[in-house]
Short mmCIF file of C-alpha atoms and ligand atoms in Angstrom, two decimals:
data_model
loop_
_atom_site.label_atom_id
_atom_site.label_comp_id
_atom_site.label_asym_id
_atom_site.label_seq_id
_atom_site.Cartn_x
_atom_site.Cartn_y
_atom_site.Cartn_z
CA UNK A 220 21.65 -16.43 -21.41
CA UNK A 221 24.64 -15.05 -18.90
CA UNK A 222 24.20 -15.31 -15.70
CA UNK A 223 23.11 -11.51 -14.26
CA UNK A 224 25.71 -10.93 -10.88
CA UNK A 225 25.23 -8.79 -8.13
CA UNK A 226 28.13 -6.56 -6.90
CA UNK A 227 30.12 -8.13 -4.54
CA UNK A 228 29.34 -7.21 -0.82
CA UNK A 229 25.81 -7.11 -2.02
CA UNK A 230 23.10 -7.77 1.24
CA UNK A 231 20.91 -10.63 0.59
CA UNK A 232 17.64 -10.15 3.36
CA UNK A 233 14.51 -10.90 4.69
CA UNK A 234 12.25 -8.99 6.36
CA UNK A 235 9.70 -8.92 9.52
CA UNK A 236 7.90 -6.40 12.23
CA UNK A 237 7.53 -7.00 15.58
CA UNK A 238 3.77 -7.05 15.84
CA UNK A 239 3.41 -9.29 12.79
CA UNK A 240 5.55 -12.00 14.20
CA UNK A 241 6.31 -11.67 18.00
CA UNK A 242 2.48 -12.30 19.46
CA UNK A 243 1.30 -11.42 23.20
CA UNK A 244 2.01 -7.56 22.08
CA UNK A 245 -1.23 -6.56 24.63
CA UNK A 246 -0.08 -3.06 24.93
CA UNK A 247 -0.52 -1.40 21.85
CA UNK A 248 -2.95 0.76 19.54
CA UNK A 249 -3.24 -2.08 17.22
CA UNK A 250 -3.77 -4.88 19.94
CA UNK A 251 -6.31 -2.88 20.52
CA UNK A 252 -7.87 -2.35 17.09
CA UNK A 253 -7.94 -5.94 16.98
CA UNK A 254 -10.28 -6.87 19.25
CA UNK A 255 -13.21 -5.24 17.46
CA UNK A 256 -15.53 -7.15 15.28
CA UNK A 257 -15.08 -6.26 11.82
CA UNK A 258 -11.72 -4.48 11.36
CA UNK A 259 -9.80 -7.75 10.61
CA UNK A 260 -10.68 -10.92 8.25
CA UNK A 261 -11.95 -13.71 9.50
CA UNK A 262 -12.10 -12.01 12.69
CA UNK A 263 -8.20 -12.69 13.24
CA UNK A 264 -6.04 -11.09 16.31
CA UNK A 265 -2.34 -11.33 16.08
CA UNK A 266 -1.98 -13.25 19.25
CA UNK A 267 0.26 -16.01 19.13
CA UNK A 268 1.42 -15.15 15.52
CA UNK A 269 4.72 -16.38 15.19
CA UNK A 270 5.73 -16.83 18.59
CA UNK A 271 8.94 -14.74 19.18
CA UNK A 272 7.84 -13.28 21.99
CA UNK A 273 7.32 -16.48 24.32
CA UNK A 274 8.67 -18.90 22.67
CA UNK A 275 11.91 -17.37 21.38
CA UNK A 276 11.00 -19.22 18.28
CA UNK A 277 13.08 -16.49 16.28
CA UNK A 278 15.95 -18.71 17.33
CA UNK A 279 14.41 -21.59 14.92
CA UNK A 280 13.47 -18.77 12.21
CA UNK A 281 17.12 -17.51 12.34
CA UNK A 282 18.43 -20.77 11.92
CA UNK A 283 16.48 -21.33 8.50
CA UNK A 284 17.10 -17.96 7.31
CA UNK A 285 20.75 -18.91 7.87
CA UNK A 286 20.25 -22.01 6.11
CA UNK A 287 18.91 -19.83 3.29
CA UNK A 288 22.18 -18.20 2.69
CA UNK A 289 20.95 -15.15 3.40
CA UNK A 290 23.64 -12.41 5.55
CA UNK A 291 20.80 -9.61 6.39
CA UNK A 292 17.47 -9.47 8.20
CA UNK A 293 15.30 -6.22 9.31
CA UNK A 294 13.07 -6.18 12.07
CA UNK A 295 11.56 -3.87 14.13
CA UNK A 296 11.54 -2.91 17.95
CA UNK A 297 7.97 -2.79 19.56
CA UNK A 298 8.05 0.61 21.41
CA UNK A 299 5.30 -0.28 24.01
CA UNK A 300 7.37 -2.99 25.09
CA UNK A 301 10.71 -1.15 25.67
CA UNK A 302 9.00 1.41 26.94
CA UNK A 303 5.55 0.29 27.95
CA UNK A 304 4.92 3.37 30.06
CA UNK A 305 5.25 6.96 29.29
CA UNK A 306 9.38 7.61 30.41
CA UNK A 307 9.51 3.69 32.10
CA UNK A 308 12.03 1.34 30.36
CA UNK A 309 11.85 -2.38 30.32
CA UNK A 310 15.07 -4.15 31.11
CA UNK A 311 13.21 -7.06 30.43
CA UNK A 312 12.52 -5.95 26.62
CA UNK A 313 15.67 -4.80 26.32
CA UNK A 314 17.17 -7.90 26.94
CA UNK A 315 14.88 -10.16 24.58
CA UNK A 316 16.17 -7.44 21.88
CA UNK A 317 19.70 -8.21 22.66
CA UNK A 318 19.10 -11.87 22.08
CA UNK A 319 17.47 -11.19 19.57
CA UNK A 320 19.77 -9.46 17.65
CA UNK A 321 22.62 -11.69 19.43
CA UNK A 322 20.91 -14.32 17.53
CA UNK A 323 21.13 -12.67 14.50
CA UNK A 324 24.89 -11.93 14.53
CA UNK A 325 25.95 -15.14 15.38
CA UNK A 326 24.54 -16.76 12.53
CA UNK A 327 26.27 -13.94 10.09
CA UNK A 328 23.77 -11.84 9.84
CA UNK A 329 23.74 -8.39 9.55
CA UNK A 330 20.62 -6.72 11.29
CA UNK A 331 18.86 -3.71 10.44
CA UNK A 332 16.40 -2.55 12.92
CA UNK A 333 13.32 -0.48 12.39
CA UNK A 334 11.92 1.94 15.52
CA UNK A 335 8.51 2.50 14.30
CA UNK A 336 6.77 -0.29 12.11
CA UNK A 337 3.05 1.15 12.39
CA UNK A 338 1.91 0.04 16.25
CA UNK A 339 2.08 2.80 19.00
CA UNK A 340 2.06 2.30 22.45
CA UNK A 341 -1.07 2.21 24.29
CA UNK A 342 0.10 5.61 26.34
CA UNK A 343 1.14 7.30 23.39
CA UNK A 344 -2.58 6.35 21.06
CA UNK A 345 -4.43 7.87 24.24
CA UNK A 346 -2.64 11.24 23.89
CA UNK A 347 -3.04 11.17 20.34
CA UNK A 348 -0.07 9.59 19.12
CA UNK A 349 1.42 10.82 15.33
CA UNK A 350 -1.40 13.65 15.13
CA UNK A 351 0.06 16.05 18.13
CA UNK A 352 3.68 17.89 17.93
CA UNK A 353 4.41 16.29 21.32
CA UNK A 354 5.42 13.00 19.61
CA UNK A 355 8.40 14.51 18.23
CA UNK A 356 10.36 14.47 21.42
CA UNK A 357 8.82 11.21 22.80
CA UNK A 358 10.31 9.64 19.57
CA UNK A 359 13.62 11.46 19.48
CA UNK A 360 13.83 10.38 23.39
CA UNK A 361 12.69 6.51 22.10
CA UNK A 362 15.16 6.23 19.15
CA UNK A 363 17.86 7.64 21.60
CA UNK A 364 17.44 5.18 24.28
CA UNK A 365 16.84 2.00 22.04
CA UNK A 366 20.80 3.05 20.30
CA UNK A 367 22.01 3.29 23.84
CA UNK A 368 20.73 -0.17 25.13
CA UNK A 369 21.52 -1.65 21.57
CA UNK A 370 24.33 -0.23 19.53
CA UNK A 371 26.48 -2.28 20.30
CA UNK A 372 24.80 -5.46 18.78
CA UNK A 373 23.45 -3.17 15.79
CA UNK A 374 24.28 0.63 13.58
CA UNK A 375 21.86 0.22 10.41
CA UNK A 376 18.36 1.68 11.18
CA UNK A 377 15.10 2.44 9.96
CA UNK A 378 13.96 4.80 12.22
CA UNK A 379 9.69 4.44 10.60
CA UNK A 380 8.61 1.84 7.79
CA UNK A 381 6.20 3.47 5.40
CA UNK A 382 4.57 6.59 6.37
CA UNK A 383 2.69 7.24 3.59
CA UNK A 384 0.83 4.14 4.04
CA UNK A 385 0.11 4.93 7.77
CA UNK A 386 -1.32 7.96 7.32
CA UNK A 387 -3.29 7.02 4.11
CA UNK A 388 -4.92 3.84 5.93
CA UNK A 389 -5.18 5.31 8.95
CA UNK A 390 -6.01 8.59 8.13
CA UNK A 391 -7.43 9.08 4.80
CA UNK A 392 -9.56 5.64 3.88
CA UNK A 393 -9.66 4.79 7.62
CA UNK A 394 -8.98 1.64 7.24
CA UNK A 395 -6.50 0.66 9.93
CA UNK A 396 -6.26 2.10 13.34
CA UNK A 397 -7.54 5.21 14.56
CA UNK A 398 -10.06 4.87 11.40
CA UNK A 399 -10.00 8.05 10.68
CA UNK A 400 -10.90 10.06 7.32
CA UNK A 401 -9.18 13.32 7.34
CA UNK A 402 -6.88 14.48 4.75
CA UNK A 403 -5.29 17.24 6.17
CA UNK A 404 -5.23 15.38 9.78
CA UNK A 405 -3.49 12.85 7.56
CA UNK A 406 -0.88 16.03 6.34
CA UNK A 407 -0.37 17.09 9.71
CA UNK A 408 0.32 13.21 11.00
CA UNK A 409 2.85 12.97 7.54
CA UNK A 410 4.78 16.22 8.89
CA UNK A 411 5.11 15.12 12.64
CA UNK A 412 7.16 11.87 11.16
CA UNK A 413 8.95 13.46 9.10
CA UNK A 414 9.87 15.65 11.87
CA UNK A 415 10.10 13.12 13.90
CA UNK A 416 12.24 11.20 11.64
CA UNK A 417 14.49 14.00 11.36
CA UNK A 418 14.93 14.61 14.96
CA UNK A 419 15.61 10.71 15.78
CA UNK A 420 18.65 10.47 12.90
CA UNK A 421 20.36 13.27 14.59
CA UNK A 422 19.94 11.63 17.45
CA UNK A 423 20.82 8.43 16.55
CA UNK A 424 24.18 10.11 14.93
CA UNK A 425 24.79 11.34 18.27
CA UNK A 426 25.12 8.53 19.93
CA UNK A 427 26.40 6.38 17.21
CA UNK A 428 28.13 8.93 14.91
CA UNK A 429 29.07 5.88 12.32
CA UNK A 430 25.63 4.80 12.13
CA UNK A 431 23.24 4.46 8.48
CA UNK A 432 19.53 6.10 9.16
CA UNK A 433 16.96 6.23 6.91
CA UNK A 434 13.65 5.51 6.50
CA UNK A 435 11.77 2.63 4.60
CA UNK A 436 9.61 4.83 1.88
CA UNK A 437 6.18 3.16 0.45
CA UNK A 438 6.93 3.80 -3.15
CA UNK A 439 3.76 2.95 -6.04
CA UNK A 440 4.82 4.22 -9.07
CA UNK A 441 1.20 5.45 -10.33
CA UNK A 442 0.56 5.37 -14.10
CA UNK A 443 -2.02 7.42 -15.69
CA UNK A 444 -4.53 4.87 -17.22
CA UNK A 445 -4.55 7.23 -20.43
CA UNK A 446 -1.60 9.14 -21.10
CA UNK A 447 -2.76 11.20 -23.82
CA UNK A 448 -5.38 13.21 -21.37
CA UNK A 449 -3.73 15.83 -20.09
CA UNK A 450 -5.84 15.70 -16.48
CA UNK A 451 -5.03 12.37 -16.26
CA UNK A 452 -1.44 12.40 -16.42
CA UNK A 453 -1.66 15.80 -13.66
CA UNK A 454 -3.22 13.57 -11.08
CA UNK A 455 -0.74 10.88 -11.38
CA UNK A 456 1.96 13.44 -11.26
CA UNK A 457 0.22 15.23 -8.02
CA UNK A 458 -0.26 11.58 -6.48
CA UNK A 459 3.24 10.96 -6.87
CA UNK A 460 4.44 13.69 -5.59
CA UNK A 461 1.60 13.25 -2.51
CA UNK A 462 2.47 9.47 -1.78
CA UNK A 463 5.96 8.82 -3.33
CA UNK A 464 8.04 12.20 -3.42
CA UNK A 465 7.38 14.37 -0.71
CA UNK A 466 8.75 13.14 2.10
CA UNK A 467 12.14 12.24 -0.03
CA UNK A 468 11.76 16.08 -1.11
CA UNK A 469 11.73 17.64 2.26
CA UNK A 470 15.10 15.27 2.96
CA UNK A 471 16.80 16.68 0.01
CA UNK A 472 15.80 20.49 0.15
CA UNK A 473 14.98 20.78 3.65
CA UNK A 474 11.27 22.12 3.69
CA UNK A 475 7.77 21.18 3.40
CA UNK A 476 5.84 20.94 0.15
CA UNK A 477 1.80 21.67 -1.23
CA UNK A 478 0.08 19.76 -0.06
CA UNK A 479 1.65 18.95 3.20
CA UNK A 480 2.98 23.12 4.01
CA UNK A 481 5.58 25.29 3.32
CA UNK A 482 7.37 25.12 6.70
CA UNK A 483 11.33 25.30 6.27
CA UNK A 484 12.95 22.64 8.21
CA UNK A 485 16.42 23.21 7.80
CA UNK A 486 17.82 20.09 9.78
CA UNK A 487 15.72 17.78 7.39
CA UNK A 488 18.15 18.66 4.85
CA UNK A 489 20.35 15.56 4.45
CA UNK A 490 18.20 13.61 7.30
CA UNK A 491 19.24 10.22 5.39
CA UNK A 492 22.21 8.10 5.12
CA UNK A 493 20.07 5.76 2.78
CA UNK A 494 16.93 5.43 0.48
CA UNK A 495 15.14 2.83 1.80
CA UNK A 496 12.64 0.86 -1.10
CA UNK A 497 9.63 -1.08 -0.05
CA UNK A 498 8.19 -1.63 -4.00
CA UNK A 499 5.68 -3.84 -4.28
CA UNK A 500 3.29 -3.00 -7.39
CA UNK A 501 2.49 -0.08 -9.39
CA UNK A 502 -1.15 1.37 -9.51
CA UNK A 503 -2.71 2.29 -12.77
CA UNK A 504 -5.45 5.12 -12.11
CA UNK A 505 -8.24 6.75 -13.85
CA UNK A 506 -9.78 10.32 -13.00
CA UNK A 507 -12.66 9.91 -10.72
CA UNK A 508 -14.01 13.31 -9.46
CA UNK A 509 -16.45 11.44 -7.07
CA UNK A 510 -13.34 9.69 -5.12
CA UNK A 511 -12.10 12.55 -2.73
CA UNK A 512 -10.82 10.06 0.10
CA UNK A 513 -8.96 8.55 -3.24
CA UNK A 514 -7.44 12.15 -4.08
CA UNK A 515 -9.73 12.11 -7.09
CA UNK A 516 -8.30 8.72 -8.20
CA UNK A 517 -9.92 5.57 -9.00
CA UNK A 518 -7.42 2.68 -9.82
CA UNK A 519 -7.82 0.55 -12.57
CA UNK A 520 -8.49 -3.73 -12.56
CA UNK A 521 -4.63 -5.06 -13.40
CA UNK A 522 -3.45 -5.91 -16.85
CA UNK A 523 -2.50 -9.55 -17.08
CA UNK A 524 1.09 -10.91 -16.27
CA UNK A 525 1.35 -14.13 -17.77
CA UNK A 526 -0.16 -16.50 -15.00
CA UNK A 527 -3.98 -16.50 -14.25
CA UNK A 528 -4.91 -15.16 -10.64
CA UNK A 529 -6.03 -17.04 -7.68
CA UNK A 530 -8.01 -15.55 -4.90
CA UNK A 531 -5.41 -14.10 -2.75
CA UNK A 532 -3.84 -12.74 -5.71
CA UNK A 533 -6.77 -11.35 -7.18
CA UNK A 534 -7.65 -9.80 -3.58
CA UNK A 535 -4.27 -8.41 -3.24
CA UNK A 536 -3.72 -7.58 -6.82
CA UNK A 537 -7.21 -5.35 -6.24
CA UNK A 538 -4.90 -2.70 -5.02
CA UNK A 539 -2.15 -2.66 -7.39
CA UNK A 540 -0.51 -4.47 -10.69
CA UNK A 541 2.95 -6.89 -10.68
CA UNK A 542 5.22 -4.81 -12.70
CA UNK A 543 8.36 -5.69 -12.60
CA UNK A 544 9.59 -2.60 -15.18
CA UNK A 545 8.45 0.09 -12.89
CA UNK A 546 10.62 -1.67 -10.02
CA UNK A 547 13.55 -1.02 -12.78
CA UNK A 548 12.03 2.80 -12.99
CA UNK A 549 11.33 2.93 -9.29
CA UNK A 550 15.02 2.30 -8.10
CA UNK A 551 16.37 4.76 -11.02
CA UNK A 552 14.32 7.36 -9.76
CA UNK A 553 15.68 6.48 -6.47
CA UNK A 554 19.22 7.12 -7.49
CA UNK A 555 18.48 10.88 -7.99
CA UNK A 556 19.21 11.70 -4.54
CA UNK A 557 22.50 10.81 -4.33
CA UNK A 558 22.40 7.96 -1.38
CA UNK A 559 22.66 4.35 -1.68
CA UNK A 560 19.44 2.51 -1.96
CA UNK A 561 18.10 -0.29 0.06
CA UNK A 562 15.18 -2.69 -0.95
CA UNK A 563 13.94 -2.90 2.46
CA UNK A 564 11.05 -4.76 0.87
CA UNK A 565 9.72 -6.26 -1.98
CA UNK A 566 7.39 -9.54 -2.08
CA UNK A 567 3.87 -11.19 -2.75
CA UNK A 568 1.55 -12.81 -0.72
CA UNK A 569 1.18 -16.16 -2.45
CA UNK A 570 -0.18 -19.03 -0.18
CA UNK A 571 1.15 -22.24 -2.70
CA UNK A 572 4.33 -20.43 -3.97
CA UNK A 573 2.19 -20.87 -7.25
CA UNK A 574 3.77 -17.90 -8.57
CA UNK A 575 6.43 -16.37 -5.77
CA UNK A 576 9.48 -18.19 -8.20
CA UNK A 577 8.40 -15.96 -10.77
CA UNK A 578 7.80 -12.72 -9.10
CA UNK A 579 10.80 -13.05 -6.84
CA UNK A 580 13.01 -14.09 -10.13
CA UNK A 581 11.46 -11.23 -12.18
CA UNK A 582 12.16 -8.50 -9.50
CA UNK A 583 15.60 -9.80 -8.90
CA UNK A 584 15.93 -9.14 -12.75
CA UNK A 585 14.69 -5.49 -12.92
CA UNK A 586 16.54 -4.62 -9.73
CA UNK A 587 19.99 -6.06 -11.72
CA UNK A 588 19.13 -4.22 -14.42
CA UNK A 589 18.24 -0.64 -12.33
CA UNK A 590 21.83 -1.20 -11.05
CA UNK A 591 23.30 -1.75 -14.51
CA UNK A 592 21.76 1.82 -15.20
CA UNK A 593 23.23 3.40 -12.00
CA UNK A 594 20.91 3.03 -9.22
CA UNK A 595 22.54 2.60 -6.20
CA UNK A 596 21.22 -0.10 -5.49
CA UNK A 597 23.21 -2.10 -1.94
CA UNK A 598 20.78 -4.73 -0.74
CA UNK A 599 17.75 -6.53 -0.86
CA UNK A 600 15.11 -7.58 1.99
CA UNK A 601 12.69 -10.06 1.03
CA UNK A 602 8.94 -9.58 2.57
CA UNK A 603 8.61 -11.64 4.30
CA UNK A 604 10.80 -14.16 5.90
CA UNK A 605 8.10 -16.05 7.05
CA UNK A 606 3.66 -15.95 6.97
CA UNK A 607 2.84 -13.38 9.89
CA UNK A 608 -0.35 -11.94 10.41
CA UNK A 609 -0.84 -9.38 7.94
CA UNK A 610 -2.67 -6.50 9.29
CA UNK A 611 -6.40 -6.09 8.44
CA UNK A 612 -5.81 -8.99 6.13
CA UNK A 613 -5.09 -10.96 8.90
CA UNK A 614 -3.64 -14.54 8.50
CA UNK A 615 -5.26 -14.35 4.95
CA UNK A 616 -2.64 -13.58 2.93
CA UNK A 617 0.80 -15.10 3.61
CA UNK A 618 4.26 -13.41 1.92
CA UNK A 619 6.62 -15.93 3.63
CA UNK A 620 9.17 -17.71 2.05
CA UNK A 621 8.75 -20.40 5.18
CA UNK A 622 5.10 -21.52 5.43
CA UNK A 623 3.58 -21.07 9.24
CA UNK A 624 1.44 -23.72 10.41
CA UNK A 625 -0.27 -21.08 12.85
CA UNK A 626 -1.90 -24.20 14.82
CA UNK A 627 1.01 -25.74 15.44
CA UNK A 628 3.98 -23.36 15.14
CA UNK A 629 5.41 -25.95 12.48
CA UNK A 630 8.19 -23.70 10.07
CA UNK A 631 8.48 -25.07 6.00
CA UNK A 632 10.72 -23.78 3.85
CA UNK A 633 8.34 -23.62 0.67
CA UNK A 634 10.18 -23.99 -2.65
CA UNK A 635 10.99 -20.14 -3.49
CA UNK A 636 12.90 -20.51 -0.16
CA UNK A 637 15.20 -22.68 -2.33
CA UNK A 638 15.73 -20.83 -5.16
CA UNK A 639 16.03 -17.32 -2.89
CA UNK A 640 18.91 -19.72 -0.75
CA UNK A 641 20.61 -20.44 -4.24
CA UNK A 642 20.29 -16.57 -5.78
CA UNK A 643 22.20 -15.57 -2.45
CA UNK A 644 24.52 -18.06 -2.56
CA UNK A 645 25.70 -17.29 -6.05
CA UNK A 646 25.10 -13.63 -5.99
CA UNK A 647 23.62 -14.13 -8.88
CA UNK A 648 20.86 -15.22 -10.96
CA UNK A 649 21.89 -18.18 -12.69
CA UNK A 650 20.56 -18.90 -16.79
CA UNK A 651 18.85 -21.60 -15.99
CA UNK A 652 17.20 -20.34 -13.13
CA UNK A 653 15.82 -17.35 -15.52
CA UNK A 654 14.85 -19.91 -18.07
CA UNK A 655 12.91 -21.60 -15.71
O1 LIG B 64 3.16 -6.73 5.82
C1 LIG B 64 3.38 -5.48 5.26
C2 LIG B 64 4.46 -4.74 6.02
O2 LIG B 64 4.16 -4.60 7.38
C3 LIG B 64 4.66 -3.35 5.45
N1 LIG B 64 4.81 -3.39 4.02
C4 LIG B 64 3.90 -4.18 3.24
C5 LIG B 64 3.80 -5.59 3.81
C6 LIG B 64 2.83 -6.44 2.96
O3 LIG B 64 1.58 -5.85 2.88
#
């Protein structure tokens, strides 16, 4: 077996979010959503979570994903802090960013922020938040200011991590904060980001004209569970095009598509410096006329991948299948719009690192071979650098590489720490690493 190597240059990352790792975030729709009985396992609340917030322990995080080899991290600014009023700015915020990112760069890493990772502030939930036009301008204003205070210490952006997947769990199964079930609520939340998104990168280019903006896209390749029925293979096309394709669409041709509108947005043309990839799974669905909330949709148990589940796979795996081949087919269909594609995440949640090794060394394969076909394809951001509290799952599932001890604050590399620190190091994936 050769050795598969990655193009020189190539960015080896991690990934986090500011609510999921920074704790004492009291100011925020999700802080909020939090504290009532039932919407998180095991009754969790992000509190403390990784304690970035007051005990700088980033600094201790940085230093391991340093040791790791790795030259890239994304991580996202928590808009109630730096602006934890409606038009008031927080020096104070401000400056734990700049350390933060300070941090970051002095170890040789390159950061790559992102301005919206699904929390809103507390001000801007009350007056609706992504449902009402008005948030357009409050985010343009936002992204502005942040690129002001902090350009000089970063110019690669994410200006919102995975609409799609805010507006379906928070607006179409309800799961997630406001718990609403509304598609075309959901539609008209989709079009205020994507306006939103566009109005932010043109911002963002004006202060910082060299800057790279783009968004981080959910993208679940859905297979039809039978491909020979022809009303099958429709609704995976039309939930393709609903979760994976329109937003992408309306930055290549510069308009809304069924079934978000037919507005014409002609500044969304070209709204992107890069494709950003968070791939996780791909979904295989069924027709199921009684699912409406599921867009008619009702997806299918997983086929096997060659390891038996445990119970946080199985729970996880509930919502999608490991498939490492539609990764491949995921980035290539990436590389039709022209812009150089980012993994901003891929992982698993895997509490033993039974069977991280293998997904992370299986992924790392398909995404080699997407770029042998032409995708794109410029870095890589692990989910998740370390455990963090993982939404409505709480601190039930765990994606780190580094093992929390949430009672303690104790940080352990777990082994796929130590193959991911030799992958980067080589920028490569060595035989025997793939024979293993
Ligand atoms: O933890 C999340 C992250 O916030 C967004 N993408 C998926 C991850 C794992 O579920």
């Amino acid at each position: 077996m050769t050795p598969l190597e990655f193009p020189k240059g190539f960015l080896w990352g991690t990934a986090t979010a500011a609510h999921q790792v920074e704790g004492g975030n009291d100011n925020n729709d999700w802080w909020d959503w939090e504290q009532t009985p039932g919407h998180i396992k095991n009754g969790d609340k992000s509190t403390v979570a990784c304690d970035w917030w007051n005990g700088e322990r980033y600094r201790q995080d940085f230093d391991l994903a340093q040791s790791l080899n790795t030259n890239a991290h994304r991580l996202s600014i928590e808009w109630s802090r730096v602006e934890p009023r409606e038009g008031v700015w927080s020096d104070a915020a401000f400056s734990f960013y700049r350390r933060v990112l300070a941090a970051l760069r002095e170890r040789g890493i390159t950061p790559l922020v992102t301005l919206h990772h699904f929390t809103n502030p507390r001000w801007l939930a009350q007056k609706g938040a992504w449902e009402a036009r008005a948030v357009v301008p409050l985010f343009e204003r936002y992204a502005t200011r942040v690129v002001q205070e902090l350009g000089d210490l970063c110019d690669f952006w994410v200006t919102i991590n995975e609409p799609t997947v805010y507006l379906y769990a928070g607006y179409v199964n309800g799961s997630w904060t406001p718990g609403k079930k509304n598609f075309s609520l959901a539609m008209r939340v989709g079009e205020n980001m994507l306006r939103a998104h566009v109005a932010a990168y043109h911002a963002i280019h004006r202060v910082q004209p060299h800057a790279r903006v783009g968004l981080a896209n959910s993208i679940t390749p859905l297979v039809p569970a039978n491909p020979r029925l022809w009303l099958n293979r429709t609704l995976a096309a039309f939930q393709h095009r609903t979760y994976n394709h329109l937003l992408l669409l309306a930055l290549q041709d510069g308009r809304l598509h069924f079934p978000m509108g037919n507005a014409r947005i002609p500044e969304a043309m070209g709204a992107q410096d890069f494709i950003g990839v968070n791939y996780y799974f791909s979904r295989r669905i069924a027709i199921d006329l009684a699912q409406p909330a599921q867009l008619f949709a009702r997806p299918l148990p997983p086929r096997p991948w060659g390891v038996s589940y445990d119970a946080e796979l199985n729970e996880w795996f509930g919502k999608g299948e490991i498939n490492p081949d539609a990764f491949v087919e995921t980035l290539k269909w990436c590389a039709r719009f022209g812009k150089p594609i980012f993994v901003t995440e891929n992982g698993i949640c895997d509490r033993d690192d039974d069977f991280r090794p293998r997904y992370l060394v299986q992924h790392l394969a398909a995404m080699h071979r997407a770029i042998g076909n032409g995708a794109p394809v410029r870095g890589y951001f692990y989910w998740s650098l370390i455990d963090n509290f993982e939404w409505a799952e709480g601190y039930a599932l765990r994606f780190g590489l580094i093992r929390n001890d949430f009672a303690t604050q104790t940080r352990t590399p777990k082994p796929s720490a130590h193959l991911y620190a030799r992958i980067a190091r080589e920028n490569a994936l060595a035989a025997d690493v793939m024979e293993q």
